[in-house]
PDB file of C-alpha atoms in Angstrom:
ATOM      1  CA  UNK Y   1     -79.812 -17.094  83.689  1.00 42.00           C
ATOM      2  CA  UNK Y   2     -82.594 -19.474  82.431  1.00 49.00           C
ATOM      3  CA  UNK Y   3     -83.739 -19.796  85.844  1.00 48.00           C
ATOM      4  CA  UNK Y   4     -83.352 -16.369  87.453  1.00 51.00           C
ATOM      5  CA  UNK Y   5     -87.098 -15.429  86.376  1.00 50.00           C
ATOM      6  CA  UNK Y   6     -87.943 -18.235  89.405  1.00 47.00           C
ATOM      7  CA  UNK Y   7     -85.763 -16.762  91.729  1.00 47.00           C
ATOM      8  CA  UNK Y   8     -88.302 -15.477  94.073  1.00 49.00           C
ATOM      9  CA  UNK Y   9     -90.483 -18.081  93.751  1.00 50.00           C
ATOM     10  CA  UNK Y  10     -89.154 -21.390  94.979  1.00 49.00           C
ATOM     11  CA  UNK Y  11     -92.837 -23.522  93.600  1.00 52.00           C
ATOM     12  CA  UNK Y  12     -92.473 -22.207  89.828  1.00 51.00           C
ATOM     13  CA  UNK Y  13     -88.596 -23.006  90.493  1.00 48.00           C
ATOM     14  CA  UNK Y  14     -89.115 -26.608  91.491  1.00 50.00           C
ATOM     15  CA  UNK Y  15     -92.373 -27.200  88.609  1.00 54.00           C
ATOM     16  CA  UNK Y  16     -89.737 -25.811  85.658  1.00 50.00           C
ATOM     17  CA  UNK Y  17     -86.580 -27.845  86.854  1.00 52.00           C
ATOM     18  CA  UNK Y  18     -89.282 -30.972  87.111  1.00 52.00           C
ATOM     19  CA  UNK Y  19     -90.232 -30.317  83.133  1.00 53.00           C
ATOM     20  CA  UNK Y  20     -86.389 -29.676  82.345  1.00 53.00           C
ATOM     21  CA  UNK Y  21     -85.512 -33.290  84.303  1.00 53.00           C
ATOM     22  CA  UNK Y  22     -83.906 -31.923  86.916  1.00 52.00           C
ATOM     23  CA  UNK Y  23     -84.238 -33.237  90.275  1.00 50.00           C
ATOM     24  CA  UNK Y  24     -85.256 -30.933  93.821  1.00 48.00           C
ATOM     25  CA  UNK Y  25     -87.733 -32.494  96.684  1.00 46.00           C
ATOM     26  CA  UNK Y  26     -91.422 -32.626  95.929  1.00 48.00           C
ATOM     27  CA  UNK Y  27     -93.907 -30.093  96.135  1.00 47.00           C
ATOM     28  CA  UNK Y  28     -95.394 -30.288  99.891  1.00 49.00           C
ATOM     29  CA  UNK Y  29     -99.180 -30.858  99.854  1.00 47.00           C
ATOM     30  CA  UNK Y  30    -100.395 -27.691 100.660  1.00 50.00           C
ATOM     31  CA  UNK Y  31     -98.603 -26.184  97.656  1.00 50.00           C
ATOM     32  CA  UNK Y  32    -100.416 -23.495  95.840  1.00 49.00           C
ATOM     33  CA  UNK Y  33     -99.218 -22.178  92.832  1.00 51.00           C
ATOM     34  CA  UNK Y  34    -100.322 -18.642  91.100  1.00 55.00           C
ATOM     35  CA  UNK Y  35    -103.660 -19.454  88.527  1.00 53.00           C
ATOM     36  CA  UNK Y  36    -101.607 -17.534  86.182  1.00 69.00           C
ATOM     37  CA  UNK Y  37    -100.066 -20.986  85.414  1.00 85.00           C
ATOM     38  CA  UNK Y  38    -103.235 -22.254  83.423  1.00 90.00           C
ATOM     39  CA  UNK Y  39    -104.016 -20.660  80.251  1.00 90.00           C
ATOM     40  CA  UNK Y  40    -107.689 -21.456  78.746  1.00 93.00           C
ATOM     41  CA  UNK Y  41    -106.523 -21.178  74.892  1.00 93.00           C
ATOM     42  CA  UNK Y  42    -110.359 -22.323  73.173  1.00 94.00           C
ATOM     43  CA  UNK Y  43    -113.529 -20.858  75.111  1.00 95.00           C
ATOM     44  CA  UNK Y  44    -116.889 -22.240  74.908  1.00 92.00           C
ATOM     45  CA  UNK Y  45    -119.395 -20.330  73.024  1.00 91.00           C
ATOM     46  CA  UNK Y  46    -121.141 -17.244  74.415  1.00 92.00           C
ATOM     47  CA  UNK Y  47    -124.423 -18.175  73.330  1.00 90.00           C
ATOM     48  CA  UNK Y  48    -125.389 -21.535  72.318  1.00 87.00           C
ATOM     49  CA  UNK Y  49    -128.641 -21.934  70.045  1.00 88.00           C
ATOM     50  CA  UNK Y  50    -131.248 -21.390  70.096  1.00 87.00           C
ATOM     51  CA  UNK Y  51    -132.202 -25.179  70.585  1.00 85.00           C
ATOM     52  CA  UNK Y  52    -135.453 -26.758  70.086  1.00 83.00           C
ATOM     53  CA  UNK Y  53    -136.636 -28.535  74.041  1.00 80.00           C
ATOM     54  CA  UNK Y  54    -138.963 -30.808  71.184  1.00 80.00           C
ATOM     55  CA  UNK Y  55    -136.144 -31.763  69.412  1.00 79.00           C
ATOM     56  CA  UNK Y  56    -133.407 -34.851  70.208  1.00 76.00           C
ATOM     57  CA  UNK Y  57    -130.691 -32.351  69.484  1.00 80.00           C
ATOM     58  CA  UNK Y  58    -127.589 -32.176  71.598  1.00 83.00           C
ATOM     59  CA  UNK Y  59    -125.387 -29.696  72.638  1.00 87.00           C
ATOM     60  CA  UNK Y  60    -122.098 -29.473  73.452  1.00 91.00           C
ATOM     61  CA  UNK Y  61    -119.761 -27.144  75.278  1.00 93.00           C
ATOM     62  CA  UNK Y  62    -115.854 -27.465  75.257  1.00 96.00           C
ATOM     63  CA  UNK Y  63    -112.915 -26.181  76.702  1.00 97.00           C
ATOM     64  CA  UNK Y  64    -109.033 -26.395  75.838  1.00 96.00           C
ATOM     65  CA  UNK Y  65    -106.513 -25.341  78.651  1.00 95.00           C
ATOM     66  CA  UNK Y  66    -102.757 -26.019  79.293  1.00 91.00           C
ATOM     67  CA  UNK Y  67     -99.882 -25.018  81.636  1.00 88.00           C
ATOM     68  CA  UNK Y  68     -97.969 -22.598  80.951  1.00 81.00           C
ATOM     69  CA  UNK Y  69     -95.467 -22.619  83.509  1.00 69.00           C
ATOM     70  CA  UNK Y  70     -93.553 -25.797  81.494  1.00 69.00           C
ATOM     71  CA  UNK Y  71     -94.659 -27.757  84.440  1.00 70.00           C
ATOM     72  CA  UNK Y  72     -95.970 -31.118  83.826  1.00 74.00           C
ATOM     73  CA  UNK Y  73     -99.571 -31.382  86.038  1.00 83.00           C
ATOM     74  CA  UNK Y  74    -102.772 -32.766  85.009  1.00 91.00           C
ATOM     75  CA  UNK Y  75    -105.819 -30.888  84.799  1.00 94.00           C
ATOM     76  CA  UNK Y  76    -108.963 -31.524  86.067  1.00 95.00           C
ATOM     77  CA  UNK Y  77    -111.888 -30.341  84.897  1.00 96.00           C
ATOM     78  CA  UNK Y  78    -115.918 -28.865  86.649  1.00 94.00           C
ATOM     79  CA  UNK Y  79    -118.929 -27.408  84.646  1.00 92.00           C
ATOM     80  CA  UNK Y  80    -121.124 -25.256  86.697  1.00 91.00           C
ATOM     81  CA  UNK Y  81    -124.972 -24.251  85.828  1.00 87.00           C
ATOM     82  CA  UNK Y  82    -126.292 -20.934  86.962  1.00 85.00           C
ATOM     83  CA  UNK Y  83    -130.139 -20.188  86.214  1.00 80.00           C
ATOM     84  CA  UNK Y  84    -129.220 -16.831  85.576  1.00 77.00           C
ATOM     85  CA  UNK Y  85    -131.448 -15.293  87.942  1.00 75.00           C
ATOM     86  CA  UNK Y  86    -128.939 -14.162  90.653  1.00 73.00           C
ATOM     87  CA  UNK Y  87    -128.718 -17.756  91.994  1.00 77.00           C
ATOM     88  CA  UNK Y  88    -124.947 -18.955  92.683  1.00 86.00           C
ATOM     89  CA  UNK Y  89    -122.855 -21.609  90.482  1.00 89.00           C
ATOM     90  CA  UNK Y  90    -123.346 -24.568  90.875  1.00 84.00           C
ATOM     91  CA  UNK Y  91    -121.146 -27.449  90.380  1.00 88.00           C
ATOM     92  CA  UNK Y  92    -122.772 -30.420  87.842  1.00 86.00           C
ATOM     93  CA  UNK Y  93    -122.030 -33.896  89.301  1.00 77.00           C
ATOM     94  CA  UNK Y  94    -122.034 -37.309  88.083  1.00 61.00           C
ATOM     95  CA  UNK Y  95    -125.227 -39.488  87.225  1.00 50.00           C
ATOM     96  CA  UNK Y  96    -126.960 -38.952  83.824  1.00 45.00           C
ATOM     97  CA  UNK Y  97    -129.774 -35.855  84.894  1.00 51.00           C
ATOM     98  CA  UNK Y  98    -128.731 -32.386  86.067  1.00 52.00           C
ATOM     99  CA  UNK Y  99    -130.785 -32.412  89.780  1.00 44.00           C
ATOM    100  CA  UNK Y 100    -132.686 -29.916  91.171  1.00 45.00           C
ATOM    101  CA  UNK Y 101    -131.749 -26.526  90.919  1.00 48.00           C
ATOM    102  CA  UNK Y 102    -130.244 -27.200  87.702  1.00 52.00           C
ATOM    103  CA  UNK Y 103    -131.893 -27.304  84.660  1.00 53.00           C
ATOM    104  CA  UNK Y 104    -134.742 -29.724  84.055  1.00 56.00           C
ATOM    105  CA  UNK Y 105    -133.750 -33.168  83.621  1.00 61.00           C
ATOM    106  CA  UNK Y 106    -131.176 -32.266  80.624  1.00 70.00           C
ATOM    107  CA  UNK Y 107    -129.246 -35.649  80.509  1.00 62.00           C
ATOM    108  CA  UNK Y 108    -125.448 -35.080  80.260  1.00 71.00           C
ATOM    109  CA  UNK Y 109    -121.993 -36.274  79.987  1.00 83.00           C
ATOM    110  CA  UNK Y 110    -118.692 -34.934  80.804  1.00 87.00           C
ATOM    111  CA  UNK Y 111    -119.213 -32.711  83.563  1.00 89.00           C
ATOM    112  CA  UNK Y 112    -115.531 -33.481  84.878  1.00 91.00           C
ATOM    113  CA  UNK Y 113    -114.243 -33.161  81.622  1.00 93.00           C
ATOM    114  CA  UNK Y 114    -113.245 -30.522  78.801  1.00 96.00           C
ATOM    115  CA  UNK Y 115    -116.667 -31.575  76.932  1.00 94.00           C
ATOM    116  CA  UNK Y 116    -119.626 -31.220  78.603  1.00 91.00           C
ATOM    117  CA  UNK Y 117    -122.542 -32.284  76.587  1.00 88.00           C
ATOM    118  CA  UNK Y 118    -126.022 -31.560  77.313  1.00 86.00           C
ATOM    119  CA  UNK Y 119    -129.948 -32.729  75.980  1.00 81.00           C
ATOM    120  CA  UNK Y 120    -132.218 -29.837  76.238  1.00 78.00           C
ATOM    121  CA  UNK Y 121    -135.324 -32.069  75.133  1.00 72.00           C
ATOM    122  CA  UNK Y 122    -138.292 -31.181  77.201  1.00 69.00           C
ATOM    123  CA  UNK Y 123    -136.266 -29.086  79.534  1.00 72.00           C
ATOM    124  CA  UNK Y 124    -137.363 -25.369  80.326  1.00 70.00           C
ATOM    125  CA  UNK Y 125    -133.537 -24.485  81.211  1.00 76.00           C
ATOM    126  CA  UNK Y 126    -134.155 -21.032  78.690  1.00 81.00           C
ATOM    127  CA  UNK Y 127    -131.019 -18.860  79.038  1.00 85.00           C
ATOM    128  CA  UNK Y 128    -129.485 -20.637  81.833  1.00 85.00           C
ATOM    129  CA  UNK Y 129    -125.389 -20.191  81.841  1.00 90.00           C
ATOM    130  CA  UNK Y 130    -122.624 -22.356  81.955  1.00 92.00           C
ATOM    131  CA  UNK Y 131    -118.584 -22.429  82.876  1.00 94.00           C
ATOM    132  CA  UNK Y 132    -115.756 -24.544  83.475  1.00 96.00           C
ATOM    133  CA  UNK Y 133    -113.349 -24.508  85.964  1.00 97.00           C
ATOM    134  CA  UNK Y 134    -110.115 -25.860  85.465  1.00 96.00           C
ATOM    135  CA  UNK Y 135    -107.757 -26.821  88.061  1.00 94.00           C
ATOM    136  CA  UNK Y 136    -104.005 -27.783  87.759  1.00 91.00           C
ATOM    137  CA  UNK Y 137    -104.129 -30.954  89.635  1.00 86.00           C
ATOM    138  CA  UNK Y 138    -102.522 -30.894  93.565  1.00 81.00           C
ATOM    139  CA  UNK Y 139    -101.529 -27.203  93.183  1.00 82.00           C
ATOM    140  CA  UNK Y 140    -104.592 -25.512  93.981  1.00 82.00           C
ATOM    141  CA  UNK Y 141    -104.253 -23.371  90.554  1.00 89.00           C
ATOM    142  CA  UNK Y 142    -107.929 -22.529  89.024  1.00 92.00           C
ATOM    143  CA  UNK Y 143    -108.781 -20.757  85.604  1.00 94.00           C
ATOM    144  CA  UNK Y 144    -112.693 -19.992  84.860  1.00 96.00           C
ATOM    145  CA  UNK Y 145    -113.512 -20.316  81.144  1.00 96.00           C
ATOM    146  CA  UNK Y 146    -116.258 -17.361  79.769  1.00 95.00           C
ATOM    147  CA  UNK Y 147    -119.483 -18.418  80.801  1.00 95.00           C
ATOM    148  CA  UNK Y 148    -121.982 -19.769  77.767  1.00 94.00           C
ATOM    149  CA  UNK Y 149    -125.482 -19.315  77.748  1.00 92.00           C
ATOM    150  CA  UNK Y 150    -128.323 -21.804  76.227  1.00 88.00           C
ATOM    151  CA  UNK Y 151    -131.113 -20.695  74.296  1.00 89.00           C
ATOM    152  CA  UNK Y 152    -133.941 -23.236  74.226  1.00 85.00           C
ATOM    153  CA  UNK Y 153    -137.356 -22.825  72.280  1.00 86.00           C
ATOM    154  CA  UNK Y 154    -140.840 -24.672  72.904  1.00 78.00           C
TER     155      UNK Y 154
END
């Protein structure tokens, strides 16, 4: 009976008799389980600030997701920038300066992570917006947190 809410969908039937210990053939790799599987429980802020570009002030944006399928799969993290000017998300990448057509030269950490942190000093990144996406690791499952939006002053 526990398992008849999987019967018509051998992936979620295979991921919950994983978590229980049970043993069925692996997951092939072109797998894709429903997004409904990832549940973002803590969303970053709407709007962030406002934050002074003269100060040495941080800011930080974080995200907490889990599975909620009882599965055990890692999740992976990507913070995206969007100018907010009808330009298209784009994904923030390693290195220790957001690159052109991001903002400014904000330094950062974390953009694969849950915490992305961000320096507006001397940047002119005004009301540009941020989100995470979070992916359930090899299943092709997404969830896109609420996007946040810095406010930066001269």
């Amino acid at each position: 009976a526990e398992l008849e809410q999987f019967k018509n969908n051998p992936i979620m039937l295979f991921m919950h008799a994983r978590a229980q210990g049970g043993i069925l053939e692996p997951l092939s790799d072109d797998a894709v389980l429903p997004d409904s599987i990832i549940t973002i429980t803590s969303q970053p802020s709407a709007v962030v600030g406002p934050v002074s570009a003269a100060s040495s002030d941080t800011v930080s944006l974080s995200v907490v997701a889990a599975i909620t399928s009882g599965a055990v799969v890692p999740l992976s993290y990507q913070w995206q920038v969007n100018n907010n000017t009808g330009g298209s998300w784009v994904n923030i990448t390693g290195g220790t300066n957001i690159t052109t057509g991001q903002p400014g030269n904000m330094t950062k950490s974390g953009a694969t992570t849950a915490t992305l942190v961000l320096d507006p000093t001397g940047t002119t990144a005004n009301n540009y917006v941020f989100r995470c996406v979070v992916t359930a690791t090899g299943t092709g499952a997404t969830a896109t947190s609420a996007n946040s939006r810095i406010l930066i002053t001269a």
